[in-house]
Short mmCIF file of C-alpha atoms and ligand atoms in Angstrom, two decimals:
data_model
loop_
_atom_site.label_atom_id
_atom_site.label_comp_id
_atom_site.label_asym_id
_atom_site.label_seq_id
_atom_site.Cartn_x
_atom_site.Cartn_y
_atom_site.Cartn_z
CA MET A 996 -6.60 -25.23 -18.84
CA ASN A 997 -5.65 -28.07 -16.59
CA SER A 998 -2.28 -26.98 -15.34
CA ILE A 999 -1.71 -24.74 -12.38
CA GLU A 1000 0.88 -22.06 -12.56
CA VAL A 1001 1.85 -19.70 -9.80
CA VAL A 1002 3.96 -16.69 -10.83
CA TYR A 1003 5.40 -13.86 -8.81
CA VAL A 1004 4.69 -10.85 -10.97
CA VAL A 1005 6.56 -8.31 -8.96
CA PRO A 1006 9.16 -9.42 -6.41
CA SER A 1007 9.27 -6.73 -3.78
CA TRP A 1008 6.68 -4.08 -3.08
CA ALA A 1009 3.92 -5.54 -5.12
CA SER A 1010 2.54 -8.92 -4.27
CA GLY A 1011 0.98 -9.83 -7.54
CA GLN A 1012 0.82 -13.49 -8.35
CA VAL A 1013 -1.05 -15.33 -11.05
CA THR A 1014 -2.64 -18.74 -10.74
CA ARG A 1015 -4.94 -20.89 -12.78
CA PRO A 1016 -6.76 -23.26 -14.02
CA GLU A 1017 -10.32 -21.75 -14.03
CA GLY A 1018 -8.71 -18.68 -15.56
CA ARG A 1019 -5.92 -16.68 -14.07
CA PHE A 1020 -6.19 -15.11 -10.65
CA LEU A 1021 -4.16 -12.15 -9.53
CA VAL A 1022 -3.50 -11.98 -5.81
CA ASP A 1023 -3.16 -8.32 -4.69
CA THR A 1024 -2.15 -5.46 -6.94
CA GLY A 1025 1.04 -4.08 -5.39
CA ASP A 1026 1.97 -0.45 -4.91
CA THR A 1027 1.95 2.56 -7.21
CA ALA A 1028 4.52 5.09 -8.37
CA ARG A 1029 2.03 7.79 -7.30
CA ASN A 1030 3.05 7.22 -3.68
CA SER A 1031 6.11 9.38 -4.47
CA VAL A 1032 3.91 12.35 -5.31
CA PRO A 1033 3.98 14.81 -2.39
CA GLY A 1034 0.78 14.46 -0.42
CA TYR A 1035 -0.16 11.01 -1.68
CA LEU A 1036 0.83 9.33 1.59
CA PRO A 1037 -0.68 11.10 4.61
CA TRP A 1038 1.93 13.28 6.33
CA TRP A 1039 0.17 12.91 9.67
CA ASN A 1040 0.71 9.17 9.84
CA PRO A 1041 4.22 8.48 11.27
CA PHE A 1042 4.20 4.96 9.74
CA PHE A 1043 4.56 6.40 6.24
CA THR A 1044 6.91 9.25 7.13
CA LYS A 1045 9.24 7.49 9.55
CA GLU A 1046 8.92 3.69 9.35
CA VAL A 1047 9.16 2.89 5.69
CA VAL A 1048 10.82 4.16 2.53
CA ILE A 1049 8.66 3.36 -0.46
CA LYS A 1050 9.94 3.76 -3.98
CA VAL A 1051 8.15 2.34 -6.98
CA ALA A 1052 8.90 3.10 -10.62
CA PRO A 1053 5.96 3.26 -13.04
CA PHE A 1054 7.18 0.20 -14.94
CA GLU A 1055 7.16 -1.76 -11.67
CA GLU A 1056 3.40 -1.34 -11.30
CA ILE A 1057 1.22 -4.36 -11.87
CA GLY A 1058 -0.35 -3.14 -15.11
CA PHE A 1059 3.01 -2.85 -16.84
CA ARG A 1060 4.25 -6.13 -15.43
CA LEU A 1061 1.19 -7.96 -16.74
CA GLN A 1062 1.61 -6.25 -20.11
CA GLU A 1063 5.17 -7.54 -20.17
CA MET A 1064 3.77 -11.03 -19.74
CA GLY A 1065 1.34 -10.43 -22.62
CA LEU A 1066 -1.66 -10.31 -20.27
CA ASP A 1067 -4.51 -7.85 -20.51
CA PRO A 1068 -6.29 -7.78 -17.10
CA ALA A 1069 -9.67 -7.18 -18.72
CA ARG A 1070 -9.31 -10.21 -20.95
CA ASP A 1071 -6.88 -12.53 -19.27
CA ILE A 1072 -7.51 -12.22 -15.52
CA ALA A 1073 -10.61 -13.98 -14.17
CA ALA A 1074 -10.46 -12.08 -10.88
CA VAL A 1075 -8.26 -10.09 -8.59
CA ILE A 1076 -8.19 -11.44 -5.02
CA LEU A 1077 -7.21 -8.98 -2.30
CA THR A 1078 -5.69 -10.45 0.87
CA HIS A 1079 -6.28 -7.13 2.68
CA PHE A 1080 -6.48 -3.42 1.89
CA HIS A 1081 -3.09 -2.04 2.94
CA HIS A 1082 -1.84 0.63 0.57
CA ASP A 1083 0.91 -1.56 -0.96
CA HIS A 1084 -1.63 -4.19 -1.99
CA THR A 1085 -4.25 -1.87 -3.45
CA GLY A 1086 -2.01 0.72 -5.17
CA GLY A 1087 -2.30 -1.10 -8.48
CA LEU A 1088 -6.10 -1.26 -8.54
CA ASP A 1089 -6.17 1.47 -11.19
CA HIS A 1090 -4.82 -1.08 -13.63
CA VAL A 1091 -7.74 -3.46 -13.23
CA PRO A 1092 -10.95 -1.38 -13.66
CA HIS A 1093 -12.59 -4.02 -15.86
CA THR A 1094 -11.74 -7.07 -13.75
CA ARG A 1095 -13.82 -8.82 -11.08
CA ILE A 1096 -12.38 -8.08 -7.64
CA ILE A 1097 -12.89 -10.42 -4.69
CA ALA A 1098 -12.06 -9.29 -1.13
CA PRO A 1099 -12.70 -10.34 2.47
CA ARG A 1100 -15.65 -8.50 3.94
CA GLU A 1101 -14.11 -8.27 7.41
CA SER A 1102 -11.01 -6.57 6.02
CA TRP A 1103 -13.08 -4.21 3.86
CA ASN A 1104 -15.12 -3.16 6.92
CA VAL A 1105 -12.06 -2.08 8.91
CA SER A 1106 -10.21 -0.49 5.98
CA ARG A 1107 -12.61 2.29 5.07
CA GLY A 1108 -12.91 5.80 6.52
CA PHE A 1109 -10.79 7.17 9.31
CA GLN A 1110 -10.32 3.74 10.91
CA GLY A 1111 -8.79 2.49 7.68
CA LYS A 1112 -6.56 5.54 7.25
CA MET A 1113 -5.16 4.97 10.75
CA ALA A 1114 -4.46 1.33 9.90
CA GLY A 1115 -2.25 1.71 6.80
CA CYS A 1116 -4.98 1.89 4.20
CA LEU A 1117 -5.56 4.76 1.76
CA PRO A 1118 -9.28 4.59 1.08
CA GLN A 1119 -9.12 8.17 -0.23
CA ARG A 1120 -6.86 6.89 -3.02
CA TRP A 1121 -8.97 3.89 -4.06
CA PRO A 1122 -10.52 4.16 -7.52
CA ILE A 1123 -14.04 5.59 -7.28
CA TRP A 1124 -15.38 2.51 -9.08
CA LEU A 1125 -14.09 0.09 -6.44
CA LYS A 1126 -16.91 -2.19 -5.34
CA PRO A 1127 -15.31 -5.51 -4.52
CA GLU A 1128 -17.30 -8.72 -4.35
CA LEU A 1129 -17.15 -9.20 -0.56
CA VAL A 1130 -16.83 -12.73 0.74
CA ASP A 1131 -17.01 -14.30 4.18
CA ILE A 1132 -14.72 -17.10 5.29
CA ASP A 1133 -17.53 -19.36 6.44
CA GLY A 1134 -17.24 -22.38 4.15
CA PRO A 1135 -15.91 -25.86 4.88
CA ALA A 1136 -12.99 -26.58 7.19
CA VAL A 1137 -9.62 -27.29 5.58
CA GLY A 1138 -6.95 -28.95 7.72
CA PRO A 1139 -6.32 -26.71 10.75
CA PHE A 1140 -8.49 -23.89 9.35
CA PRO A 1141 -12.06 -24.11 10.72
CA HIS A 1142 -13.46 -22.37 7.66
CA SER A 1143 -12.58 -21.55 4.07
CA HIS A 1144 -14.08 -19.84 1.06
CA PRO A 1145 -13.83 -21.67 -2.25
CA ILE A 1146 -12.83 -19.49 -5.21
CA THR A 1147 -12.98 -22.06 -7.97
CA LYS A 1148 -15.71 -24.66 -8.60
CA ASP A 1149 -13.20 -27.47 -8.24
CA GLY A 1150 -12.20 -26.08 -4.82
CA ARG A 1151 -8.52 -26.08 -5.70
CA ILE A 1152 -8.22 -22.38 -5.04
CA PHE A 1153 -9.70 -21.18 -1.75
CA LEU A 1154 -9.31 -18.54 0.93
CA VAL A 1155 -8.57 -19.08 4.62
CA ALA A 1156 -8.54 -16.51 7.43
CA THR A 1157 -5.01 -15.54 8.49
CA PRO A 1158 -5.50 -12.60 10.89
CA GLY A 1159 -2.87 -10.86 13.01
CA HIS A 1160 -1.10 -8.55 10.58
CA SER A 1161 -4.48 -6.95 10.06
CA LYS A 1162 -8.06 -7.79 11.00
CA GLY A 1163 -9.85 -9.87 8.38
CA HIS A 1164 -6.64 -10.70 6.47
CA VAL A 1165 -6.94 -13.77 4.25
CA SER A 1166 -4.49 -16.04 2.44
CA VAL A 1167 -5.06 -17.74 -0.91
CA VAL A 1168 -4.35 -21.47 -1.13
CA VAL A 1169 -3.83 -23.16 -4.49
CA ARG A 1170 -3.72 -26.92 -4.68
CA GLY A 1171 -1.47 -28.00 -7.51
CA GLU A 1172 -0.26 -31.44 -8.57
CA GLY A 1173 1.39 -32.90 -5.51
CA VAL A 1174 2.12 -29.53 -3.98
CA SER A 1175 0.04 -26.66 -2.59
CA TYR A 1176 0.86 -22.99 -2.73
CA PHE A 1177 0.07 -20.85 0.29
CA LEU A 1178 -0.06 -17.23 -0.90
CA ALA A 1179 0.12 -15.67 2.51
CA GLY A 1180 -0.07 -11.97 1.69
CA ASP A 1181 1.24 -10.14 4.77
CA ALA A 1182 0.24 -12.84 7.28
CA ALA A 1183 4.01 -13.26 7.69
CA TYR A 1184 6.90 -11.21 6.38
CA ASP A 1185 8.79 -14.33 5.35
CA GLU A 1186 8.91 -18.06 5.72
CA ALA A 1187 11.22 -17.83 8.76
CA CYS A 1188 8.55 -15.90 10.67
CA VAL A 1189 6.26 -18.88 10.21
CA ARG A 1190 8.90 -21.47 11.05
CA ASP A 1191 10.05 -19.61 14.21
CA GLU A 1192 6.49 -18.50 15.11
CA GLN A 1193 8.00 -15.07 15.41
CA PRO A 1194 5.81 -12.12 14.36
CA ASP A 1195 7.49 -9.42 12.34
CA GLY A 1196 7.23 -5.76 13.36
CA VAL A 1197 4.13 -5.05 11.32
CA THR A 1198 1.39 -6.90 13.09
CA ASN A 1199 -1.68 -5.48 14.79
CA GLU A 1200 -2.08 -8.43 17.08
CA PRO A 1201 1.04 -10.53 17.72
CA ALA A 1202 -0.87 -13.30 19.53
CA LEU A 1203 -3.21 -13.71 16.53
CA SER A 1204 -0.21 -13.72 14.20
CA ILE A 1205 1.35 -16.57 16.16
CA ALA A 1206 -1.92 -18.55 16.01
CA THR A 1207 -1.92 -17.96 12.25
CA PHE A 1208 1.69 -19.19 11.94
CA LYS A 1209 0.81 -22.36 13.86
CA ALA A 1210 -2.16 -23.00 11.56
CA ILE A 1211 0.01 -22.48 8.43
CA LYS A 1212 2.64 -24.84 9.84
CA THR A 1213 0.02 -27.51 10.58
CA PHE A 1214 -1.37 -27.14 7.08
CA ALA A 1215 2.14 -27.47 5.60
CA ALA A 1216 2.75 -30.59 7.72
CA GLN A 1217 -0.36 -32.21 6.34
CA GLU A 1218 0.34 -31.57 2.70
CA SER A 1219 3.47 -30.47 0.85
CA THR A 1220 3.18 -26.68 0.69
CA ILE A 1221 5.25 -23.82 -0.69
CA ILE A 1222 4.68 -20.78 1.54
CA LEU A 1223 4.73 -17.54 -0.37
CA PRO A 1224 4.42 -14.35 1.73
CA ALA A 1225 4.00 -11.24 -0.41
CA HIS A 1226 7.18 -9.50 0.73
CA ASP A 1227 9.45 -12.49 1.28
CA PRO A 1228 12.66 -11.79 -0.70
CA GLU A 1229 13.27 -15.58 -0.95
CA GLY A 1230 9.76 -16.40 -2.18
CA PRO A 1231 10.51 -16.31 -5.92
CA ALA A 1232 13.52 -18.61 -5.44
CA ARG A 1233 11.48 -21.12 -3.41
CA LEU A 1234 8.78 -21.07 -6.05
CA ALA A 1235 11.29 -21.54 -8.88
CA ALA A 1236 12.92 -24.42 -7.01
CA SER A 1237 9.51 -25.85 -5.99
CA GLN A 1238 10.75 -25.92 -2.42
CA PRO A 1239 8.06 -26.90 0.11
CA PHE A 1240 8.05 -25.78 3.75
CA LYS A 1241 10.07 -27.81 6.28
CA ALA A 1242 9.32 -27.22 9.94
CA SER A 1243 13.02 -27.30 10.78
CA LEU A 1244 15.98 -26.49 8.57
ZN1 ZN B 1273 -0.23 -5.30 4.95
#
């Protein structure tokens, strides 16, 4: 496969996207319908009970969406890449038990146990088989990012550190023909956050988020880049229109 294709699998709660050419890569796994089962989300964490309303239908889960596309994760997905371990990015892991899973070590380390539960992760709901291939972002510099981690041999898909929303958060960059795709996970809620250097409400460290936005902007100024945050309602339209980031509208 020589072409690169980036697809939003699920537009809202889930952040699944598929890229290739060295096989298809799925970025994050979205949420799960099980979060509607009483007791699934911890009652003692006010974030889940007061801050957000989460509704997911079973057919909106990543496994069903891939099936709709004729894709079997065991056969057709080279690896799942997790940007971080928040519940709405790991809820679909049950659908990929036979697929290689790559994740940032720093994020993994702060997402387990009580610390993770306090930070919006549900380690008690992760599949018991979950043993991600943990990676460090300590490879070559790319543009404004002092380090990266290559995913593919040709280096056209790589990870960069984009902390702020959560510690150890990474984004996935895909270099296509004449345009790059910046799959930003939750580094920013939407493209406007990046443009305005304005952190959304869900960031652990606003100053770090702003530094991340500046780095993304610099990257997008150096090469034509479509920025695709996981929850951005406008992301699918920008992708369909192949609309790169402009620093000012
Ligand atoms: Zn998150």
